[in-house]
Short mmCIF file of C-alpha atoms and ligand atoms in Angstrom, two decimals:
data_model
loop_
_atom_site.label_atom_id
_atom_site.label_comp_id
_atom_site.label_asym_id
_atom_site.label_seq_id
_atom_site.Cartn_x
_atom_site.Cartn_y
_atom_site.Cartn_z
CA UNK A 18 28.44 -4.21 13.41
CA UNK A 19 27.42 -6.00 10.45
CA UNK A 20 23.93 -5.66 8.93
CA UNK A 21 21.15 -7.76 10.60
CA UNK A 22 18.50 -8.97 8.16
CA UNK A 23 15.31 -10.94 8.70
CA UNK A 24 15.49 -13.72 6.25
CA UNK A 25 12.03 -15.15 5.25
CA UNK A 26 13.56 -18.44 4.36
CA UNK A 27 15.16 -18.95 7.69
CA UNK A 28 12.48 -17.23 9.61
CA UNK A 29 14.78 -15.22 11.65
CA UNK A 30 17.12 -12.25 11.84
CA UNK A 31 20.67 -13.07 11.11
CA UNK A 32 24.01 -11.41 10.33
CA UNK A 33 24.47 -10.37 6.77
CA UNK A 34 27.64 -11.77 5.37
CA UNK A 35 27.80 -11.24 1.53
CA UNK A 36 29.44 -14.05 -0.61
CA UNK A 37 32.03 -11.33 -1.78
CA UNK A 38 32.17 -8.00 0.45
CA UNK A 39 33.48 -6.39 -2.68
CA UNK A 40 30.38 -7.53 -5.34
CA UNK A 41 27.50 -7.41 -3.11
CA UNK A 42 24.55 -8.64 -5.16
CA UNK A 43 20.53 -7.92 -4.85
CA UNK A 44 17.82 -8.54 -6.92
CA UNK A 45 14.26 -7.24 -6.37
CA UNK A 46 11.24 -8.10 -8.78
CA UNK A 47 10.07 -4.97 -10.74
CA UNK A 48 6.78 -3.91 -12.24
CA UNK A 49 4.71 -5.41 -15.15
CA UNK A 50 4.60 -2.30 -17.44
CA UNK A 51 1.04 -1.92 -18.83
CA UNK A 52 -0.40 1.25 -16.81
CA UNK A 53 0.25 3.39 -13.90
CA UNK A 54 1.63 1.96 -10.62
CA UNK A 55 0.21 2.59 -7.14
CA UNK A 56 1.66 3.54 -4.15
CA UNK A 57 1.70 -0.14 -2.69
CA UNK A 58 4.06 -1.06 -5.67
CA UNK A 59 6.13 2.15 -4.74
CA UNK A 60 6.69 0.48 -1.29
CA UNK A 61 8.53 -2.06 -2.33
CA UNK A 62 10.90 -0.10 -4.56
CA UNK A 63 11.57 2.58 -1.78
CA UNK A 64 12.34 0.12 0.61
CA UNK A 65 14.84 -1.58 -1.14
CA UNK A 66 16.14 1.56 -2.38
CA UNK A 67 16.86 2.31 1.18
CA UNK A 68 18.60 -1.10 1.54
CA UNK A 69 20.75 -0.24 -1.32
CA UNK A 70 21.62 3.00 0.11
CA UNK A 71 22.40 1.25 3.35
CA UNK A 72 24.59 -1.27 1.77
CA UNK A 73 26.34 1.13 -0.51
CA UNK A 74 27.08 3.10 2.96
CA UNK A 75 28.41 -0.24 4.44
CA UNK A 76 30.58 -1.74 1.59
CA UNK A 77 31.30 1.58 -0.55
CA UNK A 78 29.18 2.67 -3.46
CA UNK A 79 30.95 0.61 -6.17
CA UNK A 80 30.72 -2.85 -4.32
CA UNK A 81 26.70 -3.07 -4.61
CA UNK A 82 25.24 -4.36 -7.71
CA UNK A 83 21.45 -4.05 -7.64
CA UNK A 84 19.18 -5.34 -10.30
CA UNK A 85 15.54 -4.57 -10.78
CA UNK A 86 13.57 -5.66 -13.67
CA UNK A 87 10.86 -4.72 -15.99
CA UNK A 88 8.21 -7.61 -16.75
CA UNK A 89 7.58 -6.20 -20.47
CA UNK A 90 6.19 -9.60 -21.83
CA UNK A 91 2.75 -10.69 -20.02
CA UNK A 92 -0.80 -11.46 -20.69
CA UNK A 93 -1.90 -8.40 -19.00
CA UNK A 94 0.32 -6.23 -21.18
CA UNK A 95 -1.49 -8.07 -24.24
CA UNK A 96 -4.75 -7.39 -23.16
CA UNK A 97 -4.06 -3.79 -22.57
CA UNK A 98 -2.68 -3.61 -26.07
CA UNK A 99 -6.18 -5.23 -27.47
CA UNK A 100 -8.02 -2.82 -25.14
CA UNK A 101 -6.26 0.41 -26.31
CA UNK A 102 -5.39 -0.80 -29.97
CA UNK A 103 -1.68 0.34 -29.14
CA UNK A 104 1.33 -1.44 -29.97
CA UNK A 105 2.99 -3.35 -26.79
CA UNK A 106 6.44 -2.00 -27.07
CA UNK A 107 4.63 1.68 -27.22
CA UNK A 108 2.65 0.56 -23.99
CA UNK A 109 5.75 -0.99 -22.35
CA UNK A 110 8.11 1.96 -23.27
CA UNK A 111 5.84 4.33 -21.90
CA UNK A 112 4.99 2.84 -18.76
CA UNK A 113 8.61 1.86 -17.76
CA UNK A 114 9.41 5.43 -18.38
CA UNK A 115 7.04 6.94 -16.20
CA UNK A 116 7.87 4.25 -13.41
CA UNK A 117 11.26 5.65 -13.69
CA UNK A 118 10.45 9.12 -13.55
CA UNK A 119 7.98 8.41 -10.17
CA UNK A 120 10.86 6.77 -8.37
CA UNK A 121 13.36 9.53 -9.28
CA UNK A 122 10.68 11.86 -7.83
CA UNK A 123 10.72 9.75 -4.92
CA UNK A 124 14.44 10.03 -4.40
CA UNK A 125 15.34 6.27 -5.53
CA UNK A 126 18.48 5.79 -6.82
CA UNK A 127 18.83 4.05 -10.25
CA UNK A 128 19.62 0.42 -9.80
CA UNK A 129 22.83 -0.69 -11.37
CA UNK A 130 20.83 -2.95 -13.96
CA UNK A 131 17.49 -2.48 -15.03
CA UNK A 132 16.81 -5.55 -17.44
CA UNK A 133 13.57 -6.03 -19.35
CA UNK A 134 12.26 -9.54 -20.03
CA UNK A 135 12.18 -9.18 -23.87
CA UNK A 136 15.95 -8.52 -23.83
CA UNK A 137 16.62 -12.25 -22.86
CA UNK A 138 14.40 -14.67 -24.54
CA UNK A 139 17.48 -16.76 -26.11
CA UNK A 140 18.77 -17.10 -22.31
CA UNK A 141 15.13 -17.98 -21.40
CA UNK A 142 14.82 -20.59 -24.18
CA UNK A 143 18.25 -22.20 -23.22
CA UNK A 144 17.46 -22.30 -19.46
CA UNK A 145 14.09 -24.20 -20.41
CA UNK A 146 16.22 -26.67 -22.44
CA UNK A 147 18.51 -27.45 -19.40
CA UNK A 148 15.38 -28.11 -17.24
CA UNK A 149 13.90 -30.33 -19.89
CA UNK A 150 17.44 -32.20 -20.43
CA UNK A 151 17.54 -32.52 -16.58
CA UNK A 152 14.21 -34.01 -16.28
CA UNK A 153 12.55 -31.11 -14.44
CA UNK A 154 10.48 -29.96 -16.98
CA UNK A 155 8.40 -31.60 -19.56
CA UNK A 156 6.39 -30.59 -22.71
CA UNK A 157 2.49 -30.75 -22.82
CA UNK A 158 0.28 -29.44 -25.62
CA UNK A 159 2.94 -26.92 -26.69
CA UNK A 160 3.47 -25.81 -23.21
CA UNK A 161 6.63 -26.80 -21.03
CA UNK A 162 5.92 -27.01 -17.73
CA UNK A 163 7.96 -27.35 -14.54
CA UNK A 164 7.62 -30.58 -12.56
CA UNK A 165 7.50 -29.73 -8.76
CA UNK A 166 8.25 -33.11 -8.05
CA UNK A 167 11.94 -32.60 -9.33
CA UNK A 168 12.75 -30.15 -6.42
CA UNK A 169 12.51 -31.67 -2.90
CA UNK A 170 12.63 -28.11 -1.06
CA UNK A 171 9.65 -26.83 -3.23
CA UNK A 172 7.37 -24.90 -0.72
CA UNK A 173 10.25 -24.05 1.85
CA UNK A 174 10.18 -20.27 1.44
CA UNK A 175 6.35 -19.69 1.87
CA UNK A 176 5.51 -22.85 3.75
CA UNK A 177 2.69 -23.47 1.44
CA UNK A 178 2.55 -27.22 1.36
CA UNK A 179 1.13 -29.03 -1.91
CA UNK A 180 -2.01 -30.05 -0.73
CA UNK A 181 -2.89 -26.49 0.21
CA UNK A 182 -1.75 -25.34 -3.00
CA UNK A 183 -4.30 -27.54 -4.93
CA UNK A 184 -6.98 -27.30 -2.48
CA UNK A 185 -6.81 -23.30 -2.19
CA UNK A 186 -6.89 -23.51 -5.95
CA UNK A 187 -4.18 -21.50 -5.94
CA UNK A 188 -2.43 -22.99 -9.05
CA UNK A 189 -4.35 -23.61 -12.40
CA UNK A 190 -5.55 -26.98 -13.14
CA UNK A 191 -5.09 -27.94 -16.77
CA UNK A 192 -5.21 -31.18 -18.79
CA UNK A 193 -1.38 -30.77 -20.18
CA UNK A 194 -0.24 -30.49 -16.61
CA UNK A 195 1.03 -34.03 -14.72
CA UNK A 196 0.66 -32.11 -11.40
CA UNK A 197 -1.88 -29.38 -10.95
CA UNK A 198 0.80 -27.47 -9.16
CA UNK A 199 3.23 -27.72 -12.03
CA UNK A 200 4.00 -24.22 -13.55
CA UNK A 201 4.48 -22.91 -16.83
CA UNK A 202 7.94 -22.09 -18.06
CA UNK A 203 7.22 -21.54 -21.89
CA UNK A 204 3.50 -21.09 -23.40
CA UNK A 205 2.12 -21.43 -27.18
CA UNK A 206 1.27 -18.01 -28.94
CA UNK A 207 -1.68 -17.47 -30.78
CA UNK A 208 -1.03 -15.50 -34.54
CA UNK A 209 -2.27 -12.60 -33.02
CA UNK A 210 -0.01 -12.52 -29.72
CA UNK A 211 3.44 -11.89 -29.61
CA UNK A 212 6.04 -14.92 -29.78
CA UNK A 213 9.58 -16.36 -30.35
CA UNK A 214 10.45 -19.33 -32.42
CA UNK A 215 11.50 -22.19 -29.66
CA UNK A 216 12.04 -25.96 -30.03
CA UNK A 217 8.51 -26.01 -28.81
CA UNK A 218 7.07 -23.82 -31.42
CA UNK A 219 6.25 -20.34 -31.55
CA UNK A 220 5.62 -18.96 -27.98
CA UNK A 221 6.45 -16.78 -25.09
CA UNK A 222 8.01 -17.21 -21.40
CA UNK A 223 6.12 -17.57 -18.34
CA UNK A 224 6.44 -14.63 -15.60
CA UNK A 225 8.76 -16.76 -13.00
CA UNK A 226 11.16 -17.78 -15.80
CA UNK A 227 12.20 -14.18 -16.86
CA UNK A 228 13.84 -13.50 -13.12
CA UNK A 229 15.88 -16.49 -12.82
CA UNK A 230 17.36 -15.64 -16.29
CA UNK A 231 17.99 -12.09 -15.46
CA UNK A 232 19.53 -12.74 -12.01
CA UNK A 233 21.92 -15.44 -13.54
CA UNK A 234 22.76 -13.06 -16.42
CA UNK A 235 23.16 -9.84 -14.51
CA UNK A 236 24.35 -11.11 -11.08
CA UNK A 237 25.28 -14.59 -11.15
CA UNK A 238 23.70 -17.80 -10.25
CA UNK A 239 23.49 -17.23 -6.41
CA UNK A 240 22.98 -13.83 -5.25
CA UNK A 241 23.40 -12.29 -1.74
CA UNK A 242 19.71 -10.84 -1.49
CA UNK A 243 16.45 -11.29 -3.36
CA UNK A 244 13.59 -8.92 -2.47
CA UNK A 245 9.97 -8.15 -3.35
CA UNK A 246 6.51 -7.89 -1.74
CA UNK A 247 5.08 -10.56 0.68
CA UNK A 248 2.56 -11.54 -2.09
CA UNK A 249 5.56 -12.60 -4.37
CA UNK A 250 6.67 -15.57 -2.01
CA UNK A 251 4.33 -17.87 -3.70
CA UNK A 252 4.09 -18.81 -6.21
CA UNK A 253 6.53 -16.37 -7.95
CA UNK A 254 9.44 -16.85 -5.66
CA UNK A 255 8.93 -20.34 -4.76
CA UNK A 256 8.95 -21.12 -8.58
CA UNK A 257 12.27 -18.83 -9.29
CA UNK A 258 13.96 -20.81 -6.53
CA UNK A 259 13.02 -24.20 -8.03
CA UNK A 260 13.84 -23.12 -11.49
CA UNK A 261 17.28 -21.88 -10.78
CA UNK A 262 18.49 -24.38 -8.29
CA UNK A 263 17.23 -27.21 -10.86
CA UNK A 264 19.42 -25.62 -13.47
CA UNK A 265 22.43 -24.73 -11.21
CA UNK A 266 23.13 -28.19 -9.70
CA UNK A 267 21.25 -27.52 -6.63
CA UNK A 268 23.13 -23.95 -5.87
CA UNK A 269 20.47 -21.63 -4.18
CA UNK A 270 19.11 -18.76 -5.92
CA UNK A 271 19.56 -16.31 -3.11
CA UNK A 272 21.49 -16.26 0.43
CA UNK A 273 18.91 -13.98 2.04
CA UNK A 274 15.45 -13.48 0.87
CA UNK A 275 13.61 -10.13 1.89
CA UNK A 276 9.85 -9.39 1.71
CA UNK A 277 8.14 -6.03 2.49
CA UNK A 278 4.38 -6.01 4.26
CA UNK A 279 1.38 -4.52 2.42
CA UNK A 280 0.59 -1.19 2.19
CA UNK A 281 -3.15 -0.89 3.13
CA UNK A 282 -6.33 1.07 2.59
CA UNK A 283 -8.19 0.56 6.07
CA UNK A 284 -7.71 -3.09 6.74
CA UNK A 285 -7.31 -4.27 2.96
CA UNK A 286 -4.23 -4.87 0.79
CA UNK A 287 -3.93 -2.06 -1.90
CA UNK A 288 -4.34 -3.51 -4.93
CA UNK A 289 -5.82 -3.22 -8.61
CA UNK A 290 -8.32 -6.26 -8.28
CA UNK A 291 -9.70 -4.44 -5.21
CA UNK A 292 -9.72 -1.18 -7.07
CA UNK A 293 -8.65 0.87 -3.77
CA UNK A 294 -5.43 2.20 -5.45
CA UNK A 295 -3.93 5.59 -5.26
CA UNK A 296 -1.52 6.14 -8.30
CA UNK A 297 1.89 7.27 -7.68
CA UNK A 298 1.84 9.90 -10.39
CA UNK A 299 -1.46 11.30 -9.06
CA UNK A 300 0.11 11.46 -5.63
CA UNK A 301 3.07 13.30 -6.94
CA UNK A 302 0.89 16.02 -8.51
CA UNK A 303 -0.33 17.08 -4.89
CA UNK A 304 2.88 16.05 -2.75
CA UNK A 305 6.58 16.65 -2.82
CA UNK A 306 8.29 13.06 -3.68
CA UNK A 307 10.03 13.40 -0.26
CA UNK A 308 7.04 13.81 1.46
CA UNK A 309 5.71 10.66 -0.12
CA UNK A 310 8.88 8.66 0.61
CA UNK A 311 8.92 9.72 4.18
CA UNK A 312 5.35 8.42 4.49
CA UNK A 313 6.52 5.12 2.89
CA UNK A 314 9.39 4.36 5.50
CA UNK A 315 7.40 5.56 8.24
CA UNK A 316 6.56 2.02 9.26
CA UNK A 317 8.94 -0.83 9.63
CA UNK A 318 9.16 -2.47 6.26
CA UNK A 319 7.74 -5.78 7.54
CA UNK A 320 4.64 -4.38 9.19
CA UNK A 321 1.77 -3.28 7.20
CA UNK A 322 1.62 0.36 6.55
CA UNK A 323 -1.86 2.01 6.41
CA UNK A 324 -2.17 4.68 3.84
CA UNK A 325 -4.04 7.95 4.67
CA UNK A 326 -4.29 11.69 3.82
CA UNK A 327 -3.24 12.51 7.69
CA UNK A 328 -0.08 10.45 7.15
CA UNK A 329 0.87 12.65 4.16
CA UNK A 330 0.11 15.82 5.95
CA UNK A 331 2.01 14.49 9.05
CA UNK A 332 4.97 13.62 7.11
CA UNK A 333 5.00 17.04 5.26
CA UNK A 334 4.68 18.71 8.75
CA UNK A 335 7.59 16.85 9.97
CA UNK A 336 9.86 17.60 7.14
CA UNK A 337 9.06 21.27 7.15
CA UNK A 338 10.43 21.49 10.68
CA UNK A 339 13.60 19.53 9.45
CA UNK A 340 13.97 21.93 6.46
CA UNK A 341 13.68 25.04 8.75
CA UNK A 342 16.56 23.88 10.75
CA UNK A 343 18.45 23.08 7.34
CA UNK A 344 18.05 26.48 5.89
CA UNK A 345 20.67 27.56 8.50
CA UNK A 346 23.24 25.03 7.43
CA UNK A 347 24.17 26.32 3.99
CA UNK A 348 26.19 24.40 1.54
CA UNK A 349 29.31 22.45 2.74
CA UNK A 350 31.28 19.59 1.42
CA UNK A 351 32.80 17.57 2.59
CA UNK A 352 29.57 16.18 4.57
CA UNK A 353 30.25 15.02 8.15
CA UNK A 354 29.71 11.08 8.74
CA UNK A 355 25.84 10.56 9.76
CA UNK A 356 25.63 9.73 13.55
CA UNK A 357 26.15 6.18 14.37
CA UNK A 358 22.92 5.97 16.35
CA UNK A 359 20.93 6.26 12.94
CA UNK A 360 23.33 3.99 10.85
CA UNK A 361 22.92 1.11 13.42
CA UNK A 362 19.37 1.50 13.54
CA UNK A 363 19.01 1.16 9.69
CA UNK A 364 21.72 -1.57 9.81
CA UNK A 365 19.56 -3.45 12.10
CA UNK A 366 17.07 -4.88 9.45
CA UNK A 367 16.04 -1.43 8.25
CA UNK A 368 14.58 -0.28 11.27
CA UNK A 369 13.07 3.01 10.13
CA UNK A 370 10.98 3.70 12.98
CA UNK A 371 14.12 3.91 15.25
CA UNK A 372 16.11 5.95 12.64
CA UNK A 373 13.28 8.58 12.44
CA UNK A 374 13.19 8.99 16.17
CA UNK A 375 17.17 9.42 16.15
CA UNK A 376 16.33 12.07 13.50
CA UNK A 377 13.61 13.75 15.53
CA UNK A 378 16.20 13.53 18.55
CA UNK A 379 18.88 15.26 16.85
CA UNK A 380 16.54 17.99 15.42
CA UNK A 381 15.73 18.68 19.11
CA UNK A 382 19.33 18.75 20.15
CA UNK A 383 20.49 20.86 17.40
CA UNK A 384 17.70 23.44 17.77
CA UNK A 385 19.08 23.97 21.22
CA UNK A 386 22.61 24.60 20.33
CA UNK A 387 24.07 27.74 19.30
CA UNK A 388 26.95 28.76 16.79
CA UNK A 389 29.19 26.53 15.24
CA UNK A 390 28.20 23.54 17.35
CA UNK A 391 24.52 24.17 15.87
CA UNK A 392 25.75 24.26 12.51
CA UNK A 393 27.78 21.14 13.11
CA UNK A 394 24.75 19.32 14.56
CA UNK A 395 22.60 20.38 11.63
CA UNK A 396 25.17 19.05 9.05
CA UNK A 397 25.25 15.62 11.03
CA UNK A 398 21.69 15.70 10.71
CA UNK A 399 21.16 16.51 7.35
CA UNK A 400 23.90 13.41 6.50
CA UNK A 401 21.57 10.98 8.46
CA UNK A 402 19.02 12.13 6.38
CA UNK A 403 20.68 12.07 3.46
CA UNK A 404 21.89 8.55 3.88
CA UNK A 405 17.94 7.63 4.05
CA UNK A 406 17.23 9.55 0.72
CA UNK A 407 15.90 12.44 2.53
CA UNK A 408 17.04 16.59 2.69
CA UNK A 409 17.68 16.39 -1.18
CA UNK A 410 16.03 19.76 -1.84
CA UNK A 411 17.73 22.99 -1.22
CA UNK A 412 15.47 24.47 1.54
CA UNK A 413 14.35 27.54 0.03
CA UNK A 414 13.14 25.68 -2.97
CA UNK A 415 11.37 23.35 -0.30
CA UNK A 416 9.10 25.97 0.99
CA UNK A 417 8.37 27.20 -2.37
CA UNK A 418 7.26 23.58 -3.36
CA UNK A 419 4.10 23.07 -4.75
CA UNK A 420 1.43 22.40 -2.24
CA UNK A 421 -1.89 20.21 -2.67
CA UNK A 422 -3.81 22.16 -5.01
CA UNK A 423 -2.20 25.38 -4.67
CA UNK A 424 -0.78 27.55 -7.55
CA UNK A 425 2.66 26.01 -9.18
CA UNK A 426 5.88 27.70 -8.54
CA UNK A 427 5.83 28.98 -12.36
CA UNK A 428 2.20 30.34 -11.93
CA UNK A 429 3.27 32.31 -8.92
CA UNK A 430 6.52 33.74 -10.46
CA UNK A 431 4.26 34.71 -13.50
CA UNK A 432 1.81 36.47 -11.20
CA UNK A 433 4.79 38.40 -9.38
CA UNK A 434 6.08 39.56 -12.68
CA UNK A 435 2.54 40.61 -13.58
CA UNK A 436 2.72 42.32 -10.11
CA UNK A 437 5.69 44.25 -10.98
CA UNK A 438 4.69 45.54 -14.19
CA UNK A 439 1.55 46.89 -12.46
CA UNK A 440 3.51 48.39 -9.78
CA UNK A 441 5.71 50.23 -12.25
CA UNK A 442 2.60 51.62 -14.08
CA UNK A 443 1.38 52.72 -10.77
CA UNK A 444 -1.61 50.12 -11.41
CA UNK A 445 -2.05 49.55 -7.58
CA UNK A 446 -5.42 48.05 -7.76
CA UNK A 447 -4.05 45.12 -9.86
CA UNK A 448 -1.16 44.69 -8.11
CA UNK A 449 -2.99 44.53 -4.53
CA UNK A 450 -5.37 42.21 -6.29
CA UNK A 451 -2.56 39.83 -7.18
CA UNK A 452 -0.95 39.99 -3.69
CA UNK A 453 -4.40 39.42 -1.80
CA UNK A 454 -5.43 36.53 -4.46
CA UNK A 455 -2.13 34.61 -3.64
CA UNK A 456 -2.62 35.50 0.07
CA UNK A 457 -6.00 33.78 0.16
CA UNK A 458 -4.17 30.55 -1.56
CA UNK A 459 -1.49 30.66 1.44
CA UNK A 460 1.36 32.32 -0.74
CA UNK A 461 3.05 35.31 1.27
CA UNK A 462 4.84 37.79 -0.54
CA UNK A 463 7.55 39.77 0.71
CA UNK A 464 8.70 42.80 -0.91
CA UNK A 465 12.51 43.27 -0.53
CA UNK A 466 15.55 45.52 -2.10
CA UNK A 467 15.92 43.01 -4.78
CA UNK A 468 12.29 42.78 -5.56
CA UNK A 469 9.52 40.47 -4.32
CA UNK A 470 9.99 37.06 -2.83
CA UNK A 471 7.57 34.57 -1.96
CA UNK A 472 6.90 31.47 0.07
CA UNK A 473 4.16 29.14 1.15
CA UNK A 474 2.40 29.67 4.71
P1 AMP B 13 2.96 -6.37 -9.12
O1 AMP B 13 2.71 -5.32 -10.18
O2 AMP B 13 1.37 -6.66 -8.51
O3 AMP B 13 3.56 -7.61 -9.57
O4 AMP B 13 3.69 -5.70 -7.90
C1 AMP B 13 5.03 -5.14 -7.98
C2 AMP B 13 5.50 -5.25 -6.76
O5 AMP B 13 4.78 -4.42 -5.73
C3 AMP B 13 5.71 -6.56 -6.18
O6 AMP B 13 6.93 -6.60 -5.41
C4 AMP B 13 4.47 -6.52 -5.30
O7 AMP B 13 5.01 -7.40 -3.98
C5 AMP B 13 4.43 -5.22 -4.38
N1 AMP B 13 3.00 -4.65 -4.19
C6 AMP B 13 1.91 -4.78 -4.84
N2 AMP B 13 1.01 -4.40 -4.07
C7 AMP B 13 1.41 -3.98 -2.90
C8 AMP B 13 0.95 -3.33 -1.63
N3 AMP B 13 -0.38 -3.31 -1.52
N4 AMP B 13 1.75 -3.28 -0.67
C9 AMP B 13 3.23 -3.32 -0.62
N5 AMP B 13 3.92 -3.84 -1.97
C10 AMP B 13 2.89 -4.29 -2.93
ZN1 ZN B 14 10.96 -12.09 -9.75
#
C-alpha cells in the first residue's frame, strides 16, 4: 500500500506519489537559532523525523532527501546579540549545535541537508532580482516587497483571505507598501546591523525568502513534501509558495503540504510569547530522550498534544515494560522485518496511536510465548519500535538510565567503587551506609561473583 498523506493544500488525505521514487524530496522549516528551543518546537522535528524514517523504509534509505534549515539571520537574533553583547555568529553556532544535540538525544536522524540562511545570500539576492524583473516585486524605501497581486493563488493554503489579513492586523502596515498584505523580501540594515551589499543597498533578507532559496538549491524547484507546524501556514508558507511559484513560471513549490498540530500546556499553545514553555534541554536532564520522543508521538501529529508530567511518567512506564521484554532478545543481525500492521498504520498518515496499539499488542503476544517463538516475536517487536526511532538503547543500560532527579550513572559507579574499597578495608559501617543511601534513592545493589551491579527500582 502506498503512503497516505493528509495534504493541507487539498484538505484531504490522499495517496502519496513522489515525482521520482528514486529521489523523494522533503523540506521542513527549522528553528531560528537565538536561544534554547522548547518541546513544542521539538514536536515538529520529531513528527517529520518519523516521516523521514517511514519514507526511507518505503523507498530505500538512499532515495529520500530531507532538508531542514537553520534561520541564522533574523531580528530576534540581532536583539539577542544586543542584549547579551555576544557576536551573532557565536549565538547562532551555539544554538544550532544545542538543537542538533537535543534532536540526537531524541533519536532523530540527521537530515540529509541542514542549510543555513547566511550561506545562501547571493542566491537570495538573485531570486529577489528575478521577482523584480517579473514584476512580482517592487522597491520601496530601501525595501523590496513582494506584491501579492502578482499571485492569484495567494491564500490557497491557509484559506486566509485578503480582507481578513488586513482586518486581523496580521500583516504590518507600512508607508512603503502598495498593499498592506505585501511582504518583505529584502530590507535595509542600519550600520550596526548585519547586512550584505545588494542592488537595493546594504540589507538583509526577509524570513520567508530563505526557505524558497534553500529548497530550490538543495532539492529543486518543486519538491514532494513540505512540512512545518500549523502556525507556519500563514503567512510563512503562503509567502514561500508565492515567491517560488512566481520565480519558477508558476511551478508549485511542493506537491504535498503537511502541518503538525500544537503541543499545549493546558488549553494554550506552548509558546515563548505566552511564557509557558518547557525547554527541551531542561527536560533531557530529567528524562531519557526516548521517553520524551514516546510522549511526543503518543498523539496523532495533526491533533493537539497536551504536555504533562503524567504523560512523561506514563511514557517511561510503558517503555520500561518493553525494555523488560527486550532484555531477553540479545543482539541479533540481521533484524527481521517489522510487522505489517505497524508499517501500515504508519503509512496511513503517520497514525502513531494505532502503531502504539500494535506495539502493545505484540508485547502481550510475545510475553505469552516461550522459547524460540518468544525470541522471534520480541525481535519483530524490536524491529517495529526501531522503525519509529525507539528501542535504541541496550536494555541493561536503559535500566541504569538516569531517572528524574536521582544520581547519575557516573555518581553511582563512583559510590560503588568507594563501597568496594570500604569492604576491602572491612569498614562495613561505610559500605552499609553507601548501600542504604543508594537504596533510599531507589538504586538497588546486587553483589555477585564479579562484584556489585546496580539498577534502578
Ligand atoms: P519557531 O521557532 O516558533 O519558528 O518554531 C519552529 C517550529 O516549531 C515551527 O515549525 C513551529 O510551527 C513549531 N512550533 C512552535 N511552537 C509549537 C507548538 N507549541 N507545538 C507544535 N509545534 C510548534
Ligand atoms: Zn520555511
